[in-house]
PDB file of C-alpha atoms in Angstrom:
ATOM      1  CA  MET A   1      80.592 277.126 125.396  1.00 36.00           C
ATOM      2  CA  SER A   2      82.554 273.927 125.030  1.00 42.00           C
ATOM      3  CA  THR A   3      85.269 273.526 123.094  1.00 43.00           C
ATOM      4  CA  ASP A   4      83.433 270.055 121.673  1.00 47.00           C
ATOM      5  CA  GLU A   5      80.411 272.460 121.108  1.00 51.00           C
ATOM      6  CA  PRO A   6      80.562 274.134 118.089  1.00 51.00           C
ATOM      7  CA  ALA A   7      78.824 277.327 117.286  1.00 53.00           C
ATOM      8  CA  THR A   8      75.996 276.804 115.472  1.00 64.00           C
ATOM      9  CA  THR A   9      76.704 278.582 112.346  1.00 82.00           C
ATOM     10  CA  THR A  10      79.617 275.679 112.013  1.00 89.00           C
ATOM     11  CA  PRO A  11      78.583 273.441 108.985  1.00 93.00           C
ATOM     12  CA  SER A  12      77.260 270.185 109.974  1.00 93.00           C
ATOM     13  CA  TRP A  13      80.162 268.457 108.381  1.00 92.00           C
ATOM     14  CA  GLN A  14      83.029 270.617 111.059  1.00 94.00           C
ATOM     15  CA  TRP A  15      80.887 269.527 113.368  1.00 94.00           C
ATOM     16  CA  PRO A  16      82.874 266.502 115.938  1.00 95.00           C
ATOM     17  CA  GLU A  17      81.656 263.197 117.099  1.00 94.00           C
ATOM     18  CA  THR A  18      80.629 264.638 120.546  1.00 95.00           C
ATOM     19  CA  THR A  19      78.549 266.979 118.687  1.00 94.00           C
ATOM     20  CA  TRP A  20      75.895 264.777 115.827  1.00 94.00           C
ATOM     21  CA  ARG A  21      76.383 261.453 118.169  1.00 95.00           C
ATOM     22  CA  ARG A  22      74.433 263.968 121.337  1.00 94.00           C
ATOM     23  CA  HIS A  23      72.383 265.311 118.223  1.00 94.00           C
ATOM     24  CA  VAL A  24      71.329 261.800 117.383  1.00 96.00           C
ATOM     25  CA  ASP A  25      70.778 260.561 120.718  1.00 94.00           C
ATOM     26  CA  ALA A  26      68.651 263.273 122.449  1.00 94.00           C
ATOM     27  CA  VAL A  27      65.320 261.082 121.691  1.00 96.00           C
ATOM     28  CA  ARG A  28      65.541 257.754 120.092  1.00 96.00           C
ATOM     29  CA  ALA A  29      63.994 255.035 119.454  1.00 96.00           C
ATOM     30  CA  GLY A  30      63.667 252.069 122.630  1.00 95.00           C
ATOM     31  CA  ARG A  31      63.081 248.729 122.869  1.00 96.00           C
ATOM     32  CA  PRO A  32      59.905 247.544 120.685  1.00 95.00           C
ATOM     33  CA  LEU A  33      56.935 247.260 122.706  1.00 96.00           C
ATOM     34  CA  ARG A  34      54.937 244.793 119.685  1.00 95.00           C
ATOM     35  CA  PRO A  35      53.553 242.405 122.342  1.00 94.00           C
ATOM     36  CA  GLU A  36      53.517 238.468 121.950  1.00 91.00           C
ATOM     37  CA  ARG A  37      49.203 238.295 121.962  1.00 93.00           C
ATOM     38  CA  TRP A  38      47.221 240.245 120.807  1.00 97.00           C
ATOM     39  CA  PRO A  39      43.884 241.170 123.298  1.00 96.00           C
ATOM     40  CA  ASP A  40      42.152 237.735 122.884  1.00 94.00           C
ATOM     41  CA  GLY A  41      43.932 236.095 120.258  1.00 95.00           C
ATOM     42  CA  ALA A  42      44.326 238.856 117.425  1.00 97.00           C
ATOM     43  CA  ARG A  43      46.217 238.556 115.313  1.00 97.00           C
ATOM     44  CA  ALA A  44      47.700 241.561 114.483  1.00 98.00           C
ATOM     45  CA  ALA A  45      46.128 245.516 115.482  1.00 98.00           C
ATOM     46  CA  VAL A  46      44.585 248.700 113.426  1.00 98.00           C
ATOM     47  CA  ALA A  47      44.894 251.400 114.448  1.00 98.00           C
ATOM     48  CA  LEU A  48      42.957 254.328 113.467  1.00 98.00           C
ATOM     49  CA  SER A  49      43.229 258.649 113.897  1.00 98.00           C
ATOM     50  CA  PHE A  50      41.837 261.312 112.763  1.00 98.00           C
ATOM     51  CA  ASP A  51      43.713 265.045 113.013  1.00 98.00           C
ATOM     52  CA  SER A  52      40.403 267.765 113.476  1.00 98.00           C
ATOM     53  CA  ASP A  53      42.531 270.575 112.853  1.00 98.00           C
ATOM     54  CA  HIS A  54      39.051 272.500 110.780  1.00 97.00           C
ATOM     55  CA  GLU A  55      39.965 275.847 110.935  1.00 97.00           C
ATOM     56  CA  THR A  56      43.643 275.647 113.090  1.00 97.00           C
ATOM     57  CA  ILE A  57      45.162 275.802 109.814  1.00 94.00           C
ATOM     58  CA  PRO A  58      44.931 279.320 108.415  1.00 94.00           C
ATOM     59  CA  LEU A  59      44.701 280.429 111.759  1.00 95.00           C
ATOM     60  CA  ARG A  60      47.754 279.657 113.141  1.00 95.00           C
ATOM     61  CA  ASP A  61      49.069 281.068 110.027  1.00 93.00           C
ATOM     62  CA  GLY A  62      47.466 284.084 110.557  1.00 93.00           C
ATOM     63  CA  GLN A  63      44.822 283.842 108.081  1.00 92.00           C
ATOM     64  CA  THR A  64      41.571 284.877 108.337  1.00 93.00           C
ATOM     65  CA  SER A  65      40.553 284.493 105.252  1.00 92.00           C
ATOM     66  CA  PRO A  66      36.536 282.947 104.813  1.00 94.00           C
ATOM     67  CA  GLY A  67      37.813 280.901 102.030  1.00 91.00           C
ATOM     68  CA  LEU A  68      40.066 279.300 103.488  1.00 91.00           C
ATOM     69  CA  LEU A  69      38.723 278.933 106.787  1.00 95.00           C
ATOM     70  CA  ALA A  70      35.362 277.845 104.704  1.00 95.00           C
ATOM     71  CA  GLN A  71      38.124 274.044 103.482  1.00 92.00           C
ATOM     72  CA  GLY A  72      38.254 273.734 107.709  1.00 94.00           C
ATOM     73  CA  GLU A  73      35.087 274.225 108.556  1.00 97.00           C
ATOM     74  CA  TYR A  74      33.396 271.732 106.022  1.00 97.00           C
ATOM     75  CA  GLY A  75      36.666 269.056 108.258  1.00 97.00           C
ATOM     76  CA  ALA A  76      33.749 270.549 111.323  1.00 98.00           C
ATOM     77  CA  ARG A  77      30.410 270.598 109.481  1.00 98.00           C
ATOM     78  CA  VAL A  78      31.436 267.789 107.098  1.00 98.00           C
ATOM     79  CA  GLY A  79      33.759 265.995 107.427  1.00 98.00           C
ATOM     80  CA  ALA A  80      32.773 264.301 111.564  1.00 98.00           C
ATOM     81  CA  PRO A  81      29.787 263.150 110.513  1.00 98.00           C
ATOM     82  CA  ARG A  82      30.501 260.726 108.082  1.00 98.00           C
ATOM     83  CA  VAL A  83      33.312 260.394 110.093  1.00 98.00           C
ATOM     84  CA  LEU A  84      31.689 258.758 113.102  1.00 98.00           C
ATOM     85  CA  GLU A  85      28.791 257.694 111.521  1.00 98.00           C
ATOM     86  CA  LEU A  86      30.843 255.292 109.248  1.00 98.00           C
ATOM     87  CA  LEU A  87      32.451 254.108 112.069  1.00 98.00           C
ATOM     88  CA  ALA A  88      30.000 253.437 114.229  1.00 98.00           C
ATOM     89  CA  ARG A  89      28.333 251.510 111.153  1.00 98.00           C
ATOM     90  CA  TYR A  90      31.630 249.518 111.327  1.00 98.00           C
ATOM     91  CA  GLY A  91      31.836 249.259 115.144  1.00 98.00           C
ATOM     92  CA  VAL A  92      35.455 250.896 115.403  1.00 98.00           C
ATOM     93  CA  PRO A  93      36.794 253.201 117.781  1.00 98.00           C
ATOM     94  CA  ALA A  94      39.461 255.888 116.758  1.00 98.00           C
ATOM     95  CA  THR A  95      41.465 257.997 118.382  1.00 98.00           C
ATOM     96  CA  PHE A  96      40.771 262.079 117.644  1.00 98.00           C
ATOM     97  CA  PHE A  97      43.660 264.651 118.013  1.00 98.00           C
ATOM     98  CA  MET A  98      42.719 267.195 118.515  1.00 98.00           C
ATOM     99  CA  PRO A  99      43.398 271.200 119.021  1.00 98.00           C
ATOM    100  CA  ALA A 100      42.130 272.714 121.714  1.00 98.00           C
ATOM    101  CA  VAL A 101      41.402 276.217 119.407  1.00 98.00           C
ATOM    102  CA  SER A 102      38.809 273.660 117.157  1.00 98.00           C
ATOM    103  CA  ALA A 103      37.336 272.078 120.566  1.00 98.00           C
ATOM    104  CA  LEU A 104      36.212 276.068 121.211  1.00 98.00           C
ATOM    105  CA  LEU A 105      35.138 276.204 118.173  1.00 98.00           C
ATOM    106  CA  HIS A 106      33.560 273.029 118.283  1.00 98.00           C
ATOM    107  CA  PRO A 107      32.257 271.768 122.023  1.00 98.00           C
ATOM    108  CA  GLU A 108      28.787 269.058 120.249  1.00 98.00           C
ATOM    109  CA  GLU A 109      31.430 267.404 118.502  1.00 98.00           C
ATOM    110  CA  ALA A 110      34.667 267.253 121.237  1.00 98.00           C
ATOM    111  CA  ARG A 111      31.736 265.602 123.002  1.00 98.00           C
ATOM    112  CA  ALA A 112      30.240 263.454 121.085  1.00 98.00           C
ATOM    113  CA  TYR A 113      33.899 261.627 119.823  1.00 98.00           C
ATOM    114  CA  THR A 114      33.753 260.771 123.950  1.00 98.00           C
ATOM    115  CA  ARG A 115      30.312 260.198 123.695  1.00 97.00           C
ATOM    116  CA  ASP A 116      30.599 256.675 120.933  1.00 97.00           C
ATOM    117  CA  GLY A 117      33.755 255.757 122.942  1.00 97.00           C
ATOM    118  CA  HIS A 118      36.528 257.306 120.904  1.00 98.00           C
ATOM    119  CA  GLU A 119      39.144 258.367 122.755  1.00 98.00           C
ATOM    120  CA  ILE A 120      39.642 262.355 122.156  1.00 98.00           C
ATOM    121  CA  ALA A 121      43.857 263.398 122.591  1.00 98.00           C
ATOM    122  CA  VAL A 122      45.840 266.559 122.402  1.00 98.00           C
ATOM    123  CA  HIS A 123      47.348 268.152 118.805  1.00 98.00           C
ATOM    124  CA  GLY A 124      48.493 271.549 120.440  1.00 98.00           C
ATOM    125  CA  TRP A 125      46.234 274.846 121.009  1.00 98.00           C
ATOM    126  CA  ILE A 126      46.059 276.195 117.743  1.00 98.00           C
ATOM    127  CA  HIS A 127      48.217 273.715 115.547  1.00 98.00           C
ATOM    128  CA  GLU A 128      51.579 275.807 116.555  1.00 97.00           C
ATOM    129  CA  ARG A 129      54.680 274.354 114.846  1.00 96.00           C
ATOM    130  CA  ASN A 130      55.714 273.411 117.644  1.00 96.00           C
ATOM    131  CA  THR A 131      59.578 273.187 116.942  1.00 96.00           C
ATOM    132  CA  LEU A 132      59.055 277.009 116.310  1.00 96.00           C
ATOM    133  CA  LEU A 133      58.421 278.561 120.430  1.00 97.00           C
ATOM    134  CA  THR A 134      60.296 278.600 123.270  1.00 97.00           C
ATOM    135  CA  ALA A 135      60.323 275.549 125.601  1.00 97.00           C
ATOM    136  CA  ASP A 136      58.641 277.625 128.383  1.00 98.00           C
ATOM    137  CA  ASP A 137      55.412 278.671 125.727  1.00 98.00           C
ATOM    138  CA  GLU A 138      54.767 274.618 123.836  1.00 98.00           C
ATOM    139  CA  LYS A 139      54.591 273.596 128.052  1.00 98.00           C
ATOM    140  CA  GLU A 140      51.782 276.774 128.166  1.00 98.00           C
ATOM    141  CA  LEU A 141      49.858 275.506 125.466  1.00 98.00           C
ATOM    142  CA  VAL A 142      49.952 272.061 125.398  1.00 98.00           C
ATOM    143  CA  ARG A 143      49.320 272.655 128.857  1.00 98.00           C
ATOM    144  CA  ARG A 144      46.409 274.722 128.298  1.00 98.00           C
ATOM    145  CA  ALA A 145      44.898 271.631 125.631  1.00 98.00           C
ATOM    146  CA  LEU A 146      44.990 269.501 128.036  1.00 98.00           C
ATOM    147  CA  GLU A 147      43.019 271.418 129.987  1.00 98.00           C
ATOM    148  CA  THR A 148      40.536 272.395 127.633  1.00 98.00           C
ATOM    149  CA  LEU A 149      39.766 269.434 126.380  1.00 98.00           C
ATOM    150  CA  THR A 150      39.830 267.474 129.288  1.00 98.00           C
ATOM    151  CA  GLU A 151      37.012 270.545 130.808  1.00 98.00           C
ATOM    152  CA  ILE A 152      35.046 269.935 126.753  1.00 98.00           C
ATOM    153  CA  THR A 153      35.055 266.386 127.587  1.00 98.00           C
ATOM    154  CA  GLY A 154      35.376 265.202 131.309  1.00 98.00           C
ATOM    155  CA  GLU A 155      37.894 262.649 130.526  1.00 97.00           C
ATOM    156  CA  ARG A 156      41.390 263.408 130.614  1.00 98.00           C
ATOM    157  CA  PRO A 157      43.641 263.144 127.530  1.00 98.00           C
ATOM    158  CA  THR A 158      46.176 260.193 128.095  1.00 98.00           C
ATOM    159  CA  GLY A 159      47.442 260.771 124.055  1.00 98.00           C
ATOM    160  CA  ILE A 160      49.429 263.313 122.284  1.00 98.00           C
ATOM    161  CA  ARG A 161      50.100 264.517 118.260  1.00 98.00           C
ATOM    162  CA  THR A 162      52.438 267.179 117.900  1.00 98.00           C
ATOM    163  CA  PRO A 163      50.908 269.634 115.457  1.00 96.00           C
ATOM    164  CA  SER A 164      54.069 269.362 113.797  1.00 88.00           C
ATOM    165  CA  TRP A 165      54.675 265.834 113.530  1.00 95.00           C
ATOM    166  CA  ASP A 166      57.961 266.795 115.415  1.00 96.00           C
ATOM    167  CA  PHE A 167      59.079 267.483 118.691  1.00 97.00           C
ATOM    168  CA  SER A 168      61.723 270.646 120.104  1.00 97.00           C
ATOM    169  CA  ASP A 169      64.901 270.615 122.326  1.00 96.00           C
ATOM    170  CA  SER A 170      62.002 270.743 124.981  1.00 97.00           C
ATOM    171  CA  THR A 171      58.778 268.573 123.622  1.00 98.00           C
ATOM    172  CA  LEU A 172      59.697 265.024 125.507  1.00 98.00           C
ATOM    173  CA  ARG A 173      60.684 266.838 128.090  1.00 98.00           C
ATOM    174  CA  THR A 174      57.270 268.905 128.409  1.00 98.00           C
ATOM    175  CA  ILE A 175      55.466 265.443 127.892  1.00 98.00           C
ATOM    176  CA  LEU A 176      56.875 263.695 130.361  1.00 98.00           C
ATOM    177  CA  ASP A 177      56.200 266.366 132.824  1.00 98.00           C
ATOM    178  CA  LEU A 178      52.311 266.437 131.963  1.00 98.00           C
ATOM    179  CA  GLY A 179      51.827 263.147 133.318  1.00 98.00           C
ATOM    180  CA  PHE A 180      51.054 261.925 128.714  1.00 98.00           C
ATOM    181  CA  ALA A 181      51.245 258.047 128.546  1.00 98.00           C
ATOM    182  CA  TYR A 182      51.920 257.973 125.061  1.00 98.00           C
ATOM    183  CA  ASP A 183      52.818 259.547 121.927  1.00 98.00           C
ATOM    184  CA  SER A 184      52.537 259.550 118.176  1.00 98.00           C
ATOM    185  CA  SER A 185      54.722 262.272 116.314  1.00 98.00           C
ATOM    186  CA  LEU A 186      57.448 260.227 115.103  1.00 98.00           C
ATOM    187  CA  MET A 187      57.756 257.980 112.802  1.00 98.00           C
ATOM    188  CA  ALA A 188      61.310 255.270 113.820  1.00 98.00           C
ATOM    189  CA  ASP A 189      58.868 251.745 112.936  1.00 98.00           C
ATOM    190  CA  ASP A 190      56.339 250.395 112.298  1.00 97.00           C
ATOM    191  CA  GLU A 191      55.263 249.293 115.783  1.00 98.00           C
ATOM    192  CA  PRO A 192      54.703 250.806 119.003  1.00 98.00           C
ATOM    193  CA  TYR A 193      58.181 251.250 121.346  1.00 98.00           C
ATOM    194  CA  GLU A 194      59.092 253.170 123.934  1.00 98.00           C
ATOM    195  CA  ILE A 195      61.137 256.456 123.975  1.00 98.00           C
ATOM    196  CA  LEU A 196      65.334 256.823 125.049  1.00 98.00           C
ATOM    197  CA  ALA A 197      65.907 259.994 126.306  1.00 97.00           C
ATOM    198  CA  GLU A 198      69.983 260.158 126.136  1.00 94.00           C
ATOM    199  CA  GLY A 199      70.040 256.827 126.575  1.00 95.00           C
ATOM    200  CA  ARG A 200      67.790 256.511 129.330  1.00 97.00           C
ATOM    201  CA  PRO A 201      64.864 255.110 128.991  1.00 97.00           C
ATOM    202  CA  THR A 202      61.208 257.744 130.073  1.00 97.00           C
ATOM    203  CA  GLY A 203      58.579 255.489 129.877  1.00 97.00           C
ATOM    204  CA  LEU A 204      56.837 257.288 127.243  1.00 98.00           C
ATOM    205  CA  VAL A 205      54.807 255.001 124.647  1.00 98.00           C
ATOM    206  CA  GLU A 206      55.606 255.977 120.991  1.00 98.00           C
ATOM    207  CA  ILE A 207      52.468 254.847 118.333  1.00 98.00           C
ATOM    208  CA  PRO A 208      54.962 255.598 115.080  1.00 98.00           C
ATOM    209  CA  VAL A 209      52.549 257.375 112.200  1.00 98.00           C
ATOM    210  CA  ASP A 210      54.398 258.102 108.983  1.00 98.00           C
ATOM    211  CA  TRP A 211      53.612 260.820 106.204  1.00 97.00           C
ATOM    212  CA  ILE A 212      52.861 257.022 103.002  1.00 97.00           C
ATOM    213  CA  ARG A 213      49.203 256.637 105.995  1.00 98.00           C
ATOM    214  CA  ASP A 214      48.671 260.330 106.631  1.00 98.00           C
ATOM    215  CA  ASP A 215      45.223 260.766 103.332  1.00 97.00           C
ATOM    216  CA  ALA A 216      47.265 264.860 103.357  1.00 94.00           C
ATOM    217  CA  PRO A 217      50.054 264.217 101.797  1.00 93.00           C
ATOM    218  CA  TYR A 218      48.033 262.927  98.926  1.00 94.00           C
ATOM    219  CA  PHE A 219      45.332 265.412  98.414  1.00 93.00           C
ATOM    220  CA  THR A 220      46.261 268.287  99.916  1.00 89.00           C
ATOM    221  CA  MET A 221      45.758 271.658  97.663  1.00 80.00           C
ATOM    222  CA  ASP A 222      47.196 275.138  98.174  1.00 77.00           C
ATOM    223  CA  ARG A 223      45.558 277.318  94.767  1.00 72.00           C
ATOM    224  CA  TYR A 224      49.026 280.016  95.147  1.00 74.00           C
ATOM    225  CA  GLY A 225      51.851 277.718  95.980  1.00 72.00           C
ATOM    226  CA  ALA A 226      52.993 274.467  94.114  1.00 71.00           C
ATOM    227  CA  VAL A 227      50.448 271.789  96.687  1.00 72.00           C
ATOM    228  CA  ARG A 228      48.136 269.914  94.555  1.00 72.00           C
ATOM    229  CA  PRO A 229      46.239 266.857  94.851  1.00 71.00           C
ATOM    230  CA  HIS A 230      47.805 264.470  92.986  1.00 73.00           C
ATOM    231  CA  SER A 231      47.107 260.955  93.643  1.00 89.00           C
ATOM    232  CA  ARG A 232      43.665 259.345  92.743  1.00 92.00           C
ATOM    233  CA  PRO A 233      42.035 257.731  96.291  1.00 95.00           C
ATOM    234  CA  ARG A 234      42.031 254.714  94.986  1.00 95.00           C
ATOM    235  CA  ASP A 235      45.054 254.307  93.862  1.00 96.00           C
ATOM    236  CA  VAL A 236      45.884 255.491  98.035  1.00 97.00           C
ATOM    237  CA  LEU A 237      43.141 252.166  98.629  1.00 98.00           C
ATOM    238  CA  GLU A 238      45.433 250.277  96.799  1.00 98.00           C
ATOM    239  CA  ILE A 239      48.706 251.409  99.776  1.00 98.00           C
ATOM    240  CA  TRP A 240      46.845 252.025 102.688  1.00 98.00           C
ATOM    241  CA  ARG A 241      45.103 247.924 101.739  1.00 98.00           C
ATOM    242  CA  ASP A 242      49.347 246.716 101.547  1.00 98.00           C
ATOM    243  CA  GLU A 243      50.013 248.641 104.437  1.00 98.00           C
ATOM    244  CA  PHE A 244      48.000 246.431 106.594  1.00 98.00           C
ATOM    245  CA  ASP A 245      48.554 243.641 104.199  1.00 98.00           C
ATOM    246  CA  ALA A 246      52.059 243.337 105.643  1.00 98.00           C
ATOM    247  CA  ALA A 247      51.329 244.533 109.184  1.00 98.00           C
ATOM    248  CA  TYR A 248      48.950 241.607 109.274  1.00 98.00           C
ATOM    249  CA  ARG A 249      51.038 239.368 108.210  1.00 98.00           C
ATOM    250  CA  SER A 250      54.359 239.846 110.984  1.00 97.00           C
ATOM    251  CA  GLY A 251      51.348 240.084 113.262  1.00 97.00           C
ATOM    252  CA  GLY A 252      51.449 243.826 114.176  1.00 97.00           C
ATOM    253  CA  VAL A 253      50.550 247.249 114.217  1.00 98.00           C
ATOM    254  CA  PHE A 254      48.198 248.532 111.355  1.00 98.00           C
ATOM    255  CA  GLN A 255      48.613 252.924 112.361  1.00 98.00           C
ATOM    256  CA  LEU A 256      46.587 255.118 109.808  1.00 98.00           C
ATOM    257  CA  THR A 257      46.326 259.050 110.266  1.00 98.00           C
ATOM    258  CA  LEU A 258      42.758 260.449 108.449  1.00 98.00           C
ATOM    259  CA  HIS A 259      41.579 264.352 108.508  1.00 98.00           C
ATOM    260  CA  PRO A 260      37.765 265.267 108.445  1.00 98.00           C
ATOM    261  CA  HIS A 261      38.137 267.774 105.567  1.00 97.00           C
ATOM    262  CA  VAL A 262      40.276 265.741 104.247  1.00 96.00           C
ATOM    263  CA  ILE A 263      39.056 262.300 103.771  1.00 97.00           C
ATOM    264  CA  GLY A 264      36.001 263.599 104.889  1.00 97.00           C
ATOM    265  CA  HIS A 265      34.410 263.945 101.094  1.00 97.00           C
ATOM    266  CA  ARG A 266      32.496 261.974  99.179  1.00 96.00           C
ATOM    267  CA  SER A 267      35.251 259.957  96.789  1.00 95.00           C
ATOM    268  CA  ARG A 268      37.675 259.976  99.530  1.00 96.00           C
ATOM    269  CA  LEU A 269      35.226 258.867 102.370  1.00 97.00           C
ATOM    270  CA  THR A 270      34.387 255.122  99.475  1.00 97.00           C
ATOM    271  CA  VAL A 271      37.513 254.237  99.993  1.00 97.00           C
ATOM    272  CA  LEU A 272      37.714 254.924 103.658  1.00 98.00           C
ATOM    273  CA  ARG A 273      34.933 252.235 103.412  1.00 98.00           C
ATOM    274  CA  GLU A 274      36.444 249.804 101.249  1.00 98.00           C
ATOM    275  CA  LEU A 275      39.856 249.638 103.613  1.00 98.00           C
ATOM    276  CA  LEU A 276      37.608 248.480 105.996  1.00 98.00           C
ATOM    277  CA  ASP A 277      35.764 246.360 104.111  1.00 98.00           C
ATOM    278  CA  HIS A 278      38.938 245.081 103.691  1.00 98.00           C
ATOM    279  CA  ILE A 279      40.141 244.760 106.957  1.00 98.00           C
ATOM    280  CA  SER A 280      37.522 242.979 108.040  1.00 97.00           C
ATOM    281  CA  ALA A 281      36.760 240.556 106.306  1.00 98.00           C
ATOM    282  CA  HIS A 282      41.134 239.076 107.326  1.00 98.00           C
ATOM    283  CA  PRO A 283      39.491 237.147 111.063  1.00 98.00           C
ATOM    284  CA  GLY A 284      41.620 238.030 114.554  1.00 97.00           C
ATOM    285  CA  VAL A 285      41.169 242.503 113.223  1.00 98.00           C
ATOM    286  CA  TRP A 286      41.917 244.507 117.008  1.00 98.00           C
ATOM    287  CA  TYR A 287      39.968 247.512 116.434  1.00 98.00           C
ATOM    288  CA  ALA A 288      42.688 249.596 119.246  1.00 98.00           C
ATOM    289  CA  THR A 289      42.291 253.628 119.736  1.00 98.00           C
ATOM    290  CA  HIS A 290      45.955 254.341 120.630  1.00 98.00           C
ATOM    291  CA  ALA A 291      44.988 255.147 124.253  1.00 98.00           C
ATOM    292  CA  ASP A 292      44.964 250.533 124.267  1.00 98.00           C
ATOM    293  CA  LEU A 293      47.225 250.634 122.199  1.00 98.00           C
ATOM    294  CA  ALA A 294      49.393 252.069 124.087  1.00 98.00           C
ATOM    295  CA  ARG A 295      48.104 250.395 127.874  1.00 97.00           C
ATOM    296  CA  THR A 296      47.906 247.027 125.581  1.00 97.00           C
ATOM    297  CA  VAL A 297      52.120 246.893 124.564  1.00 97.00           C
ATOM    298  CA  ARG A 298      53.820 248.674 128.186  1.00 93.00           C
ATOM    299  CA  THR A 299      52.410 245.928 129.643  1.00 88.00           C
ATOM    300  CA  ALA A 300      51.367 242.990 127.936  1.00 80.00           C
ATOM    301  CA  PRO A 301      55.048 240.908 127.568  1.00 81.00           C
ATOM    302  CA  ALA A 302      56.957 241.616 124.567  1.00 78.00           C
ATOM    303  CA  ALA A 303      57.749 239.640 121.214  1.00 79.00           C
ATOM    304  CA  HIS A 304      60.944 237.768 121.515  1.00 63.00           C
ATOM    305  CA  GLU A 305      61.898 238.360 117.550  1.00 50.00           C
ATOM    306  CA  THR A 306      62.593 240.716 115.979  1.00 48.00           C
ATOM    307  CA  PRO A 307      59.983 242.922 114.931  1.00 46.00           C
ATOM    308  CA  GLU A 308      59.953 242.776 110.476  1.00 49.00           C
ATOM    309  CA  HIS A 309      60.191 245.634 108.328  1.00 46.00           C
ATOM    310  CA  THR A 310      59.813 244.027 105.426  1.00 43.00           C
ATOM    311  CA  PRO A 311      56.606 242.463 104.066  1.00 45.00           C
TER     312      PRO A 311
END
């Protein structure tokens, strides 16, 4: 160990500057990628995504009780068909991030996504916590997930969302080595950007997520823990509507992350329908899969102005 690299037990307030800078610079937001113009002269882009986790959440933790598995099964049995029907009604494409084990349990569902014109993307093997894996194990699971989704759907995914919504020390290298075009796991901006690795451009597009634009923090429930849903669906609708309105005013991207087993319940699907009604009332909206969005921001001239971060 070099003299400027403290032991892992050293408290962070004792780190030398070289150490905390190294951690901060490992994965960083690079140049903003919001284009000057959206396709067909659209005012703003909307990118809907669904994490089809289903039974993998309890399975990841070795929990096999029928009650917990049934909560995940709801997403495949009820939630996903309702979501697909709603998207078809509005003619809106979406991206489905699906753990490989979910796709193996529900192959017809995975094929329905691509058959209906949506995108399927990688979301780990069994919704593993990738930040707790060795580099070799993480890469092997992502590789297996990529191959599994390709085999089931006949289409090779170009995007990934890590199950933990986080990177380990080896995640970025794994994503680059396996040839992904974009990631959607990090939160450094409202708009797409290029990821830097130790200050160097990687060419990898980041389509950022945020817990504000995710249904799980508002609605999930753990009967034995402290997690309890505390939000009325229409309160959440107001938040998401405000997020879209701000993106529309600035000419940016409104990205939303939903889960079939969460949003697929009747009272919650109602607010998704009302959100789509609200968005559709605005002229000049480009609905895009995450792959479409990544491809556009990578190739189109970037906007010259500084991205707007406030409404």
